[in-house]
XYZ file of C-alpha atoms in Angstrom:
748
model
C -6.900 -13.953 -76.829
C -7.821 -17.020 -74.743
C -5.759 -19.216 -77.059
C -2.808 -16.831 -76.647
C -3.180 -16.960 -72.860
C -3.175 -20.747 -72.943
C -0.061 -20.798 -75.105
C 1.893 -18.258 -73.030
C 0.844 -19.802 -69.727
C 1.805 -23.273 -70.941
C 5.195 -21.975 -72.080
C 5.791 -20.325 -68.714
C 4.893 -23.462 -66.774
C 7.087 -25.520 -69.080
C 10.028 -23.221 -68.370
C 9.281 -23.450 -64.657
C 9.316 -27.227 -64.800
C 12.641 -27.212 -66.656
C 14.142 -24.767 -64.166
C 13.043 -26.941 -61.253
C 14.600 -29.999 -62.882
C 18.056 -28.414 -63.102
C 20.694 -29.042 -60.450
C 21.035 -26.441 -57.730
C 20.003 -25.592 -54.206
C 16.826 -23.864 -53.099
C 18.224 -20.331 -53.443
C 19.469 -20.989 -56.958
C 16.038 -22.306 -57.960
C 14.316 -19.217 -56.566
C 16.756 -16.928 -58.396
C 16.115 -18.750 -61.690
C 12.353 -18.557 -61.191
C 12.281 -14.800 -60.547
C 14.356 -14.175 -63.692
C 12.157 -16.516 -65.715
C 8.900 -14.869 -64.562
C 10.203 -11.325 -65.133
C 11.358 -12.296 -68.616
C 8.158 -14.138 -69.544
C 5.858 -11.380 -68.247
C 8.140 -8.599 -69.543
C 8.351 -6.821 -66.188
C 11.398 -5.154 -64.672
C 10.884 -6.782 -61.275
C 9.816 -10.168 -59.958
C 10.195 -10.936 -56.239
C 9.323 -13.862 -54.000
C 8.585 -13.296 -50.300
C 8.232 -16.313 -47.997
C 7.206 -16.529 -44.344
C 10.112 -16.938 -41.927
C 7.604 -17.224 -39.060
C 3.863 -16.842 -38.637
C 4.043 -13.030 -38.580
C 7.046 -12.144 -40.742
C 7.678 -12.207 -44.502
C 11.208 -12.230 -45.900
C 12.394 -11.251 -49.373
C 13.949 -14.520 -50.541
C 14.673 -13.823 -54.219
C 14.322 -10.956 -56.663
C 15.002 -9.932 -60.215
C 15.143 -6.156 -60.490
C 15.420 -5.040 -56.849
C 18.798 -4.646 -55.133
C 20.347 -8.062 -54.498
C 21.772 -6.974 -51.150
C 18.196 -6.661 -49.840
C 17.583 -10.423 -50.298
C 17.127 -12.077 -46.870
C 17.515 -8.612 -45.297
C 14.169 -7.023 -46.142
C 11.432 -8.240 -43.831
C 7.811 -7.212 -43.459
C 5.325 -7.894 -40.715
C 1.988 -9.429 -41.667
C -0.131 -6.513 -42.917
C 2.862 -4.203 -43.385
C 3.158 -2.621 -46.817
C 1.369 -3.891 -49.913
C 3.173 -7.229 -49.714
C 2.097 -7.681 -46.096
C -1.494 -6.763 -46.982
C -1.607 -9.379 -49.750
C -0.466 -12.001 -47.232
C -2.798 -10.886 -44.447
C -5.948 -10.685 -46.563
C -5.059 -13.545 -48.947
C -6.135 -11.253 -51.776
C -4.428 -9.937 -54.894
C -3.391 -6.263 -55.116
C -3.123 -4.818 -58.647
C -2.311 -1.095 -58.855
C -0.829 1.254 -61.422
C 0.482 3.650 -58.776
C 1.807 1.674 -55.817
C 3.254 4.638 -53.820
C -0.194 6.267 -53.621
C -1.936 3.037 -52.639
C -3.252 2.872 -49.069
C -0.912 0.784 -46.932
C 2.161 1.309 -49.153
C 5.455 1.274 -47.296
C 8.730 2.347 -48.919
C 11.643 -0.024 -48.293
C 14.738 2.055 -49.236
C 17.177 -0.879 -49.206
C 15.353 -2.510 -52.142
C 15.559 0.399 -54.592
C 11.896 -0.068 -55.511
C 11.096 3.659 -55.529
C 11.429 3.834 -59.314
C 8.662 1.256 -59.954
C 5.061 2.404 -60.120
C 2.932 -0.578 -61.098
C 2.536 -3.459 -58.649
C 0.878 -6.864 -58.859
C 1.063 -9.119 -55.809
C -0.647 -12.508 -55.431
C -0.625 -14.786 -52.377
C 1.371 -18.011 -52.506
C -0.998 -20.362 -50.712
C -1.803 -24.029 -50.475
C -5.110 -25.372 -49.187
C -5.849 -22.182 -47.271
C -2.366 -21.860 -45.763
C -0.384 -18.744 -46.684
C 3.225 -19.488 -47.601
C 4.269 -16.152 -49.067
C 3.685 -13.538 -51.790
C 4.720 -13.383 -55.455
C 5.199 -9.852 -56.840
C 5.902 -8.291 -60.244
C 6.574 -4.563 -60.743
C 7.176 -2.184 -63.655
C 8.267 1.431 -64.057
C 5.384 2.322 -66.351
C 2.122 3.236 -64.653
C -0.344 0.539 -65.735
C -2.770 -2.009 -64.403
C -1.800 -5.578 -65.159
C -4.271 -7.379 -67.430
C -6.544 -10.229 -66.362
C -4.406 -12.595 -68.452
C -1.260 -11.490 -66.607
C -3.024 -11.837 -63.285
C -4.175 -15.350 -64.161
C -0.681 -16.364 -65.245
C 0.826 -15.121 -61.974
C -1.838 -16.931 -59.915
C -1.031 -20.173 -61.708
C 2.693 -19.697 -61.064
C 2.003 -18.866 -57.380
C 0.062 -22.110 -57.028
C 2.964 -24.101 -58.518
C 5.404 -22.300 -56.211
C 3.221 -23.233 -53.230
C 3.329 -26.906 -54.179
C 7.085 -26.806 -54.741
C 7.550 -25.091 -51.364
C 5.512 -27.855 -49.703
C 7.658 -30.474 -51.474
C 10.877 -28.880 -50.176
C 12.194 -27.524 -53.485
C 13.497 -24.272 -51.953
C 15.502 -25.442 -48.964
C 18.432 -23.277 -47.936
C 19.929 -21.272 -45.109
C 17.764 -19.158 -42.829
C 14.273 -19.500 -41.379
C 12.400 -18.615 -44.580
C 14.089 -21.443 -46.522
C 14.066 -23.995 -43.726
C 12.378 -27.354 -44.254
C 8.647 -27.385 -43.630
C 7.094 -29.761 -41.097
C 10.356 -30.065 -39.169
C 10.250 -27.131 -36.763
C 8.674 -27.314 -33.280
C 5.098 -25.990 -33.220
C 2.943 -25.024 -30.239
C -0.797 -25.188 -30.918
C -3.533 -24.029 -28.555
C -6.988 -25.553 -28.609
C -9.770 -26.405 -26.189
C -9.872 -29.173 -23.607
C -12.211 -31.956 -24.706
C -10.977 -34.559 -22.242
C -8.378 -33.992 -19.551
C -5.136 -35.917 -19.287
C -1.605 -35.795 -20.718
C -0.009 -38.140 -23.223
C 2.814 -38.278 -25.713
C 3.353 -40.381 -28.806
C 3.554 -40.167 -32.579
C 1.084 -38.688 -35.049
C -1.354 -40.913 -36.893
C -3.342 -38.949 -39.493
C -6.914 -40.199 -39.803
C -6.957 -38.876 -43.385
C -3.379 -38.659 -44.711
C -2.843 -35.623 -46.921
C -2.745 -36.121 -50.662
C 0.684 -35.248 -52.049
C 0.634 -33.822 -55.580
C 4.022 -34.219 -57.275
C 2.833 -34.099 -60.898
C 2.174 -30.374 -61.336
C 2.979 -29.402 -64.933
C 1.829 -31.396 -67.965
C 2.788 -31.219 -71.622
C -0.322 -32.867 -73.052
C -3.508 -30.960 -72.097
C -5.674 -33.413 -74.011
C -4.457 -36.372 -71.950
C -4.886 -34.435 -68.706
C -8.407 -33.363 -69.634
C -9.285 -36.975 -70.329
C -7.848 -38.054 -66.948
C -9.894 -35.355 -65.221
C -13.097 -36.320 -67.041
C -12.672 -40.010 -66.155
C -11.946 -39.161 -62.499
C -15.003 -36.881 -62.290
C -17.172 -39.638 -63.819
C -15.885 -42.053 -61.160
C -16.602 -39.428 -58.510
C -20.160 -38.859 -59.745
C -20.896 -42.597 -59.806
C -19.527 -42.904 -56.251
C -21.689 -40.026 -54.995
C -24.784 -41.476 -56.690
C -24.131 -44.833 -54.984
C -23.768 -43.119 -51.612
C -27.042 -41.281 -52.196
C -28.828 -44.481 -53.148
C -27.531 -46.180 -50.013
C -28.651 -43.267 -47.833
C -32.173 -43.099 -49.278
C -34.765 -42.890 -46.539
C -32.087 -42.383 -43.888
C -30.472 -39.391 -42.264
C -31.764 -36.184 -43.830
C -28.638 -34.228 -42.992
C -26.396 -36.859 -44.624
C -28.587 -36.822 -47.733
C -28.367 -33.020 -47.813
C -24.558 -33.194 -47.775
C -24.514 -35.847 -50.521
C -26.912 -33.759 -52.613
C -24.441 -30.874 -52.292
C -21.661 -33.236 -53.390
C -23.683 -34.211 -56.456
C -24.432 -30.580 -57.261
C -20.722 -29.674 -57.209
C -19.706 -32.857 -59.047
C -22.080 -31.885 -61.868
C -21.192 -28.186 -61.790
C -20.217 -26.975 -65.265
C -18.437 -23.949 -63.784
C -16.261 -26.114 -61.523
C -15.365 -28.375 -64.445
C -14.748 -25.460 -66.823
C -12.302 -23.744 -64.450
C -10.280 -26.926 -64.025
C -10.241 -27.550 -67.785
C -8.972 -24.000 -68.347
C -6.144 -24.582 -65.881
C -5.214 -27.794 -67.677
C -5.256 -25.960 -71.019
C -2.811 -23.496 -69.502
C -0.309 -26.214 -68.656
C -1.376 -27.664 -65.315
C -1.781 -31.363 -64.599
C -5.252 -32.612 -63.663
C -4.167 -32.940 -60.007
C -2.767 -29.411 -59.916
C -5.978 -28.012 -61.433
C -8.091 -29.740 -58.769
C -5.833 -28.534 -55.969
C -5.957 -24.972 -57.308
C -9.748 -25.080 -57.007
C -9.455 -26.607 -53.552
C -7.023 -23.904 -52.426
C -9.399 -21.175 -53.574
C -12.300 -22.875 -51.751
C -10.206 -23.128 -48.550
C -9.285 -19.443 -48.839
C -12.921 -18.421 -49.217
C -13.827 -20.736 -46.337
C -11.570 -18.701 -44.061
C -13.156 -15.435 -45.175
C -16.915 -16.086 -44.929
C -18.936 -16.138 -41.734
C -22.283 -17.235 -43.176
C -22.937 -20.760 -41.884
C -24.602 -22.017 -45.067
C -21.797 -20.755 -47.316
C -19.172 -22.242 -45.006
C -20.892 -25.626 -45.130
C -21.071 -25.553 -48.939
C -17.401 -24.561 -49.241
C -16.572 -27.381 -46.832
C -18.520 -29.736 -49.111
C -16.481 -28.526 -52.093
C -13.263 -29.045 -50.138
C -14.266 -32.609 -49.230
C -15.270 -33.327 -52.817
C -11.909 -32.048 -54.086
C -10.162 -34.420 -51.662
C -12.152 -37.337 -53.042
C -11.272 -36.325 -56.599
C -7.570 -35.974 -55.757
C -7.530 -39.454 -54.223
C -9.069 -40.869 -57.406
C -6.519 -39.073 -59.626
C -3.455 -39.906 -57.536
C -4.517 -43.334 -56.314
C -3.698 -42.221 -52.777
C -6.444 -43.712 -50.635
C -6.695 -43.653 -46.866
C -4.587 -46.825 -46.798
C -1.078 -45.530 -47.466
C 0.812 -48.610 -46.314
C 2.083 -46.810 -43.224
C 1.929 -48.825 -39.999
C 0.072 -47.572 -36.961
C 2.738 -46.553 -34.415
C 2.834 -48.290 -31.049
C 1.931 -44.995 -29.348
C -0.533 -43.394 -31.806
C -1.946 -39.906 -31.281
C -4.869 -39.515 -33.662
C -4.928 -36.262 -35.628
C -8.002 -35.398 -37.709
C -10.188 -32.532 -38.799
C -13.123 -34.320 -37.187
C -14.179 -37.922 -36.567
C -17.366 -39.841 -35.881
C -17.974 -41.998 -32.785
C -18.021 -45.261 -34.733
C -14.648 -44.566 -36.359
C -13.180 -43.550 -33.014
C -14.423 -46.718 -31.340
C -12.677 -48.757 -34.037
C -9.359 -47.328 -32.857
C -10.381 -48.107 -29.259
C -7.964 -47.794 -26.368
C -4.932 -48.147 -28.634
C -4.864 -44.357 -28.941
C -2.722 -42.333 -26.546
C -4.531 -39.066 -27.327
C -6.740 -37.335 -29.911
C -6.279 -33.906 -31.517
C -9.042 -32.423 -33.698
C -9.213 -29.245 -35.761
C -12.948 -29.030 -35.175
C -15.173 -30.876 -32.690
C -17.001 -29.591 -29.638
C -16.979 -30.190 -25.899
C -20.193 -32.212 -26.121
C -19.565 -33.847 -29.501
C -19.789 -37.593 -30.158
C -15.997 -37.782 -30.322
C -15.664 -36.059 -26.952
C -18.211 -38.428 -25.397
C -16.316 -41.482 -26.652
C -12.952 -39.996 -25.650
C -14.243 -39.485 -22.105
C -15.631 -43.007 -22.041
C -12.245 -44.370 -23.130
C -10.365 -41.917 -20.827
C -8.252 -40.659 -23.755
C -6.906 -37.071 -23.598
C -8.615 -34.918 -26.243
C -7.890 -31.404 -27.520
C -10.352 -29.822 -29.972
C -10.398 -26.578 -32.005
C -6.689 -27.066 -32.764
C -6.430 -24.967 -35.910
C -3.960 -26.004 -38.655
C -3.014 -29.306 -36.957
C -3.883 -31.401 -40.034
C -1.739 -29.133 -42.224
C 1.195 -29.023 -39.807
C 1.413 -32.650 -38.700
C 2.897 -35.545 -40.642
C 2.519 -39.235 -39.900
C 5.161 -40.254 -37.377
C 5.808 -36.762 -35.973
C 6.560 -36.677 -32.247
C 3.612 -35.054 -30.479
C 2.675 -34.255 -26.879
C -0.926 -33.540 -25.866
C -1.819 -31.629 -22.713
C -5.550 -32.176 -22.379
C -5.599 -30.331 -19.049
C -4.480 -27.059 -20.659
C -5.740 -27.634 -24.210
C -2.191 -27.415 -25.606
C -0.448 -29.510 -28.260
C 3.332 -29.630 -28.751
C 4.208 -30.871 -32.247
C 7.830 -31.895 -32.860
C 8.841 -30.443 -29.443
C 12.435 -29.557 -28.622
C 14.386 -31.339 -25.886
C 13.542 -28.818 -23.135
C 9.786 -29.085 -23.737
C 10.012 -32.877 -23.983
C 11.875 -33.121 -20.676
C 9.363 -30.877 -18.895
C 6.427 -32.829 -20.337
C 7.947 -36.170 -19.344
C 8.301 -34.791 -15.812
C 4.606 -33.850 -15.809
C 3.563 -37.334 -16.927
C 5.905 -38.905 -14.348
C 4.369 -36.748 -11.595
C 0.893 -37.814 -12.668
C 1.993 -41.460 -12.639
C 3.433 -41.022 -9.134
C 0.181 -39.448 -8.006
C -1.800 -42.357 -9.458
C 0.375 -44.745 -7.429
C -0.451 -42.783 -4.285
C -4.125 -42.867 -5.181
C -4.018 -46.630 -5.725
C -2.936 -47.007 -2.094
C -6.283 -45.521 -0.958
C -8.364 -47.164 -3.706
C -10.233 -49.488 -1.329
C -10.535 -46.954 1.474
C -13.680 -44.848 1.949
C -13.706 -41.148 1.012
C -14.033 -40.159 4.669
C -13.070 -36.586 5.509
C -10.971 -35.475 8.480
C -14.222 -34.611 10.286
C -15.632 -38.128 9.772
C -18.062 -37.486 6.913
C -18.073 -40.163 4.196
C -18.789 -39.231 0.587
C -19.961 -41.889 -1.888
C -17.728 -42.010 -4.969
C -19.364 -43.170 -8.187
C -18.090 -43.250 -11.759
C -19.573 -42.223 -15.100
C -19.650 -44.721 -17.960
C -21.093 -45.254 -21.408
C -19.412 -48.353 -22.786
C -18.845 -51.911 -21.658
C -15.146 -51.045 -21.875
C -15.642 -48.673 -18.921
C -16.813 -51.331 -16.492
C -13.370 -52.752 -15.533
C -12.697 -49.303 -14.043
C -15.256 -50.049 -11.324
C -12.694 -52.116 -9.426
C -9.488 -50.430 -10.599
C -10.652 -46.895 -9.733
C -12.227 -47.624 -6.365
C -15.683 -46.521 -7.518
C -18.634 -47.684 -5.427
C -21.016 -47.846 -8.362
C -21.979 -46.212 -11.657
C -23.674 -42.898 -10.965
C -24.336 -42.295 -14.648
C -24.428 -44.802 -17.501
C -24.953 -42.862 -20.744
C -27.203 -44.956 -22.968
C -27.000 -42.708 -26.053
C -23.649 -44.045 -27.266
C -25.265 -47.273 -28.440
C -27.619 -45.144 -30.551
C -24.992 -42.700 -31.825
C -22.544 -45.231 -33.253
C -25.162 -46.925 -35.458
C -26.694 -46.059 -38.807
C -30.119 -47.325 -37.746
C -32.170 -47.632 -34.585
C -30.864 -50.491 -32.388
C -33.244 -53.354 -31.647
C -34.780 -53.835 -28.211
C -33.126 -57.238 -27.894
C -29.686 -55.742 -28.654
C -30.100 -53.040 -26.021
C -31.431 -55.509 -23.465
C -28.422 -57.792 -23.983
C -26.017 -54.860 -23.543
C -27.711 -53.523 -20.403
C -27.722 -57.043 -18.964
C -23.955 -57.323 -19.508
C -23.485 -53.978 -17.770
C -25.425 -55.175 -14.724
C -23.504 -58.447 -14.764
C -20.189 -56.598 -14.765
C -21.290 -54.310 -11.927
C -22.349 -57.208 -9.723
C -23.907 -55.917 -6.519
C -22.921 -52.311 -7.259
C -25.638 -49.819 -8.225
C -25.824 -48.675 -11.857
C -27.912 -45.619 -12.768
C -29.032 -45.789 -16.408
C -29.817 -42.406 -17.939
C -32.418 -42.747 -20.667
C -31.651 -41.570 -24.167
C -30.140 -38.059 -24.086
C -30.051 -36.950 -27.713
C -30.521 -33.611 -29.404
C -28.359 -30.506 -28.994
C -24.951 -31.677 -30.302
C -25.889 -35.395 -30.123
C -27.809 -36.063 -33.329
C -28.803 -39.507 -34.534
C -27.974 -39.988 -38.215
C -31.194 -41.916 -38.799
C -33.542 -39.334 -37.269
C -34.737 -36.301 -39.184
C -32.562 -33.356 -38.122
C -34.158 -30.236 -36.702
C -32.478 -26.977 -37.602
C -32.675 -25.010 -34.380
C -31.041 -21.651 -33.640
C -30.024 -22.831 -30.159
C -29.990 -26.661 -29.974
C -28.823 -26.756 -26.319
C -32.132 -25.109 -25.393
C -34.147 -26.964 -28.010
C -35.701 -30.332 -28.738
C -33.549 -32.740 -26.778
C -33.412 -35.452 -24.094
C -36.723 -35.930 -22.244
C -38.492 -33.637 -24.729
C -37.606 -36.013 -27.564
C -38.593 -39.003 -25.416
C -42.041 -37.626 -24.619
C -42.666 -36.511 -28.216
C -41.379 -39.845 -29.578
C -42.768 -42.213 -26.919
C -42.149 -45.304 -29.036
C -38.387 -44.918 -28.642
C -38.681 -44.313 -24.892
C -40.977 -47.322 -24.405
C -38.625 -49.579 -26.343
C -35.676 -48.496 -24.202
C -37.582 -48.839 -20.927
C -38.678 -52.347 -21.899
C -35.058 -53.228 -22.760
C -33.919 -52.013 -19.340
C -36.631 -53.956 -17.494
C -35.789 -57.170 -19.349
C -32.068 -56.646 -18.752
C -32.683 -56.362 -15.006
C -34.397 -59.771 -15.026
C -35.553 -59.379 -11.441
C -32.463 -57.501 -10.226
C -32.423 -53.971 -8.812
C -32.808 -51.248 -11.464
C -32.149 -47.503 -11.304
C -33.344 -45.283 -14.162
C -32.858 -41.523 -14.531
C -34.635 -39.179 -16.961
C -32.435 -36.397 -18.411
C -33.094 -32.673 -18.787
C -36.335 -32.576 -16.833
C -37.365 -28.912 -16.617
C -40.702 -29.182 -14.823
C -42.702 -31.555 -12.617
C -45.203 -32.492 -15.370
C -42.399 -33.867 -17.559
C -41.298 -36.184 -14.774
C -44.909 -37.287 -14.205
C -45.340 -38.043 -17.925
C -42.056 -39.955 -18.120
C -42.869 -41.952 -14.978
C -46.258 -42.802 -16.474
C -44.431 -44.355 -19.451
C -42.381 -46.380 -16.967
C -45.566 -47.559 -15.242
C -46.998 -48.649 -18.612
C -43.815 -50.548 -19.437
C -43.925 -52.283 -16.035
C -47.552 -53.280 -16.523
C -46.797 -54.649 -20.010
C -43.903 -56.743 -18.684
C -46.114 -58.012 -15.865
C -48.799 -59.116 -18.346
C -46.165 -60.888 -20.435
C -45.010 -62.757 -17.348
C -41.499 -61.300 -17.392
C -39.730 -60.875 -14.033
C -39.900 -57.358 -12.633
C -37.068 -55.583 -10.789
C -36.789 -56.459 -7.125
C -36.276 -52.756 -6.473
C -36.986 -49.978 -8.993
C -35.643 -46.443 -8.507
C -36.828 -43.683 -10.848
C -34.936 -40.410 -10.711
C -34.248 -37.272 -12.711
C -31.306 -35.115 -13.679
C -31.502 -31.554 -12.442
C -29.900 -29.649 -15.325
C -32.203 -26.636 -15.570
C -32.562 -23.998 -12.835
C -36.360 -24.228 -13.151
C -36.460 -27.733 -11.644
C -34.889 -26.463 -8.419
C -38.105 -24.467 -7.906
C -40.504 -27.311 -8.749
C -43.444 -27.975 -6.403
C -42.692 -29.866 -3.204
C -44.689 -32.764 -4.641
C -41.915 -33.345 -7.166
C -39.224 -33.611 -4.503
C -41.471 -35.915 -2.444
C -42.217 -38.176 -5.413
C -38.903 -38.421 -7.287
C -36.788 -41.394 -6.258
C -33.479 -39.514 -6.449
C -31.940 -36.447 -8.069
C -28.608 -36.041 -9.826
C -27.357 -32.521 -10.473
C -26.083 -32.417 -14.077
C -23.418 -29.816 -13.466
C -22.265 -29.301 -17.054
C -25.631 -28.138 -18.379
C -26.817 -26.566 -15.140
C -23.796 -24.261 -14.960
C -24.132 -23.043 -18.542
C -27.812 -22.269 -18.055
C -27.274 -20.680 -14.636
C -24.653 -18.276 -15.993
C -26.174 -18.018 -19.504
C -22.725 -18.997 -20.821
C -22.529 -21.503 -23.682
C -19.952 -24.149 -22.743
C -19.066 -24.511 -26.440
C -18.117 -20.824 -26.635
C -14.478 -20.255 -25.720
C -15.086 -16.562 -25.070
C -17.409 -17.245 -22.163
C -17.093 -20.875 -21.042
C -14.278 -20.109 -18.556
C -15.596 -16.702 -17.588
C -17.698 -17.887 -14.645
C -16.532 -19.768 -11.565
C -18.216 -22.884 -10.205
C -17.138 -21.717 -6.745
C -18.917 -18.379 -7.063
C -21.178 -17.526 -4.139
C -24.322 -17.300 -6.347
C -23.825 -20.789 -7.804
C -22.898 -22.413 -4.485
C -25.899 -20.710 -2.846
C -28.130 -22.096 -5.585
C -26.749 -25.594 -4.969
C -27.299 -25.167 -1.226
C -30.954 -24.436 -1.951
C -31.251 -27.746 -3.798
C -29.492 -29.577 -0.938
C -31.959 -28.058 1.549
C -35.026 -29.051 -0.470
C -33.761 -32.617 -0.873
C -32.992 -32.819 2.842
C -36.546 -31.714 3.681
C -38.092 -34.374 1.442
C -35.481 -37.066 2.183
C -34.548 -37.238 -1.520
C -31.167 -38.782 -2.358
C -28.951 -36.240 -4.137
C -25.736 -36.532 -6.137
C -23.590 -34.243 -8.281
C -22.532 -35.508 -11.697
C -20.267 -33.692 -14.147
C -16.785 -32.396 -14.853
C -16.684 -30.315 -11.660
C -17.365 -33.400 -9.516
C -14.014 -34.734 -10.732
C -12.075 -31.601 -9.742
C -10.748 -32.019 -6.182
C -11.225 -28.421 -5.008
C -14.764 -28.150 -6.388
C -15.651 -31.631 -5.100
C -14.534 -30.709 -1.580
C -16.736 -27.610 -1.645
C -19.741 -29.624 -2.871
C -19.216 -32.018 0.016
C -18.928 -29.083 2.429
C -22.349 -27.712 1.424
C -24.005 -31.095 1.971
C -23.776 -33.116 -1.260
C -22.921 -36.672 -0.186
C -22.581 -38.486 -3.526
C -20.299 -37.516 -6.411
C -20.107 -39.137 -9.861
C -17.151 -38.524 -12.165
C -14.837 -40.105 -14.731
C -12.891 -43.047 -13.225
C -9.498 -41.320 -13.417
C -10.743 -38.493 -11.151
C -11.823 -40.708 -8.249
C -8.302 -41.072 -6.835
C -7.466 -37.328 -6.777
C -10.887 -36.401 -5.366
C -10.783 -39.090 -2.677
C -7.241 -38.022 -1.736
C -8.465 -34.454 -1.272
C -11.591 -35.394 0.707
C -9.603 -37.540 3.150
C -7.415 -34.517 4.032
C -10.029 -31.817 4.608
C -12.328 -30.956 7.475
C -15.673 -30.243 5.818
C -16.841 -28.205 8.816
C -13.898 -25.827 8.430
C -14.501 -25.617 4.693
C -18.193 -24.880 5.278
C -17.273 -22.069 7.668
C -15.016 -20.507 5.016
C -17.864 -20.613 2.493
C -20.293 -19.039 4.979
C -17.788 -16.306 5.867
C -17.370 -15.432 2.187
C -21.133 -15.260 1.852
C -21.449 -12.907 4.823
C -18.646 -10.652 3.483
C -20.333 -10.366 0.093
C -17.443 -12.047 -1.744
C -17.978 -13.058 -5.352
C -16.169 -16.391 -5.088
C -14.804 -18.679 -2.385
C -11.954 -19.996 -4.530
C -9.106 -17.901 -3.127
C -9.792 -18.453 0.602
C -10.529 -22.148 -0.058
C -7.195 -22.523 -1.852
C -5.422 -20.813 1.059
C -7.041 -23.286 3.454
C -6.115 -26.289 1.305
C -2.469 -25.184 1.292
C -2.454 -25.480 5.094
C -3.933 -28.983 5.151
C -1.500 -30.115 2.446
C 1.479 -29.526 4.709
């Protein structure tokens, strides 16, 4: 029986290949294919439905149904049995279609006389392209052999659709990857840019689908799998003793690469007439489909491993590596599923924007993108399937929107937006060297955030008065091993050199949560943001903290030094961290190294608990910086990585502003310097309100300094404070609306 299936399937694929090779347009090919399938499977009906848009299927060819219904019959996703196959990406096999739940009678097709129904999704790498259907008058379930044969044909049809074999008139037969697409994601880094797509991992194109010699194809597959296994073993050997998570992934790779079931399924597909590449992609498509249907994290990770492994195997078989010969465009917009910080830094500032299918707001890629001031949109589903190298693309990082192959109207509007932003930047440059002094005479200190040497030129170009936050974790994240003390000291020294007389606040290593070092043993935590991170790691791993503190002291070489400990939740943590600083100072003194002329030791207030620390903490700490990003998510119990809740709560709500006012009051009592650092500091309206409640130093990305300074120079902070107090007295939930009304009056 298996031998018969192989023979019949191979014959069918051979006929398909011959039909595709004949002259004719896309419609003629589809018509030939439906006749061929109906004849080979001995069914009265064979129909092909393709998507005309994301929600609508169209009957594009049929053998057995009324011809006048072709391109006239349309079904919404989930409508009828055909729509259900497409929606659920699952086969429907029934002997009595009219009695099946979800059945919908389409009178124009004449299908009422057919009882049995077999529908399989036409899909490629998890993307639904349509549905292939066979029907018969006799009431019967189709056999497993018939089902297999139709699945194989559907896979070939998907590949041919991707390759443009069925082009014709109408939306359903229009060329793929040529229509405008609007994709919505999440803002990772604000800003707007336009350019041309550069795929970080170009898709593998499989053109050799049907093979005549199964023995040769099986040999090609076996040799490619051997090469794959050797490659995985080498990677494992190189990773020995390193990152546990990386080793775990490679172990999963090795498990799949040696899986007899995986190999057997591909060999069966080859025996049935597929090429080695087509057999691998069929497995990959099924893995992608399952990936979209499971919610279990472990299963999703393993299916993702299988998908990655299939990509590696396809590149071996086709010879299509990451180097395709294509040239990087002059205005590249990087498109990828995900990317590491080291790879992103290699591209550097040449990128106009970045679009990722995955990623997170606090991911390594987002940190680097902010440091390089490159617009970033994350969670942009399907972008790697939709985009082709060289496609025109526009990225709106402010709104989290991506326009792929935009039409002229969208392009014109987007160009206008970029031009307006450029005009605004020119206006801001005129006040670059002026102080951020409000209409009432209050001056706010404007500092910038940084994390790379490449950020430092922005000190002069942005008008920043210093670096309010220098993230030191990037130098740890982009490496495969712990950096040496001498390397860190040299870097920190260059930072201080570049800043000159301006103050630089170095935040000690802030890892954990979504910032995991590849060379440290990972900790599986149910809620990493509230877990072992930042100062907690530093105190539990004091050797790392001591090494970094020594590097900072040596970099200062007698100059002023400001150090800030992150994520301090209680007074005792600050005391313990400061004690490590005292030990480092004493060690440097004994070694005869010059000590800082002035040493400031501060803390980031990112947890609500620290606002209620004993007065002794506020009296002792050198300065405080409110870490707004973390503080807000903990204050509102709203995960900033969760799109359902991250925008639900307003920074300008009365409860949050009142909480900040409490911190301002405590710092005023103890004479403790206070600043606000985070995304909200770089938003003009929020920044003005922070200034109104008494915060006198703001630290933000360099590009935000101009807009914030422009706003502060127009407003009267006393009037703004009165509006906030009035809202508080009235019991309002937020001050945003009245503040916006006030700002409209000062803008005139």
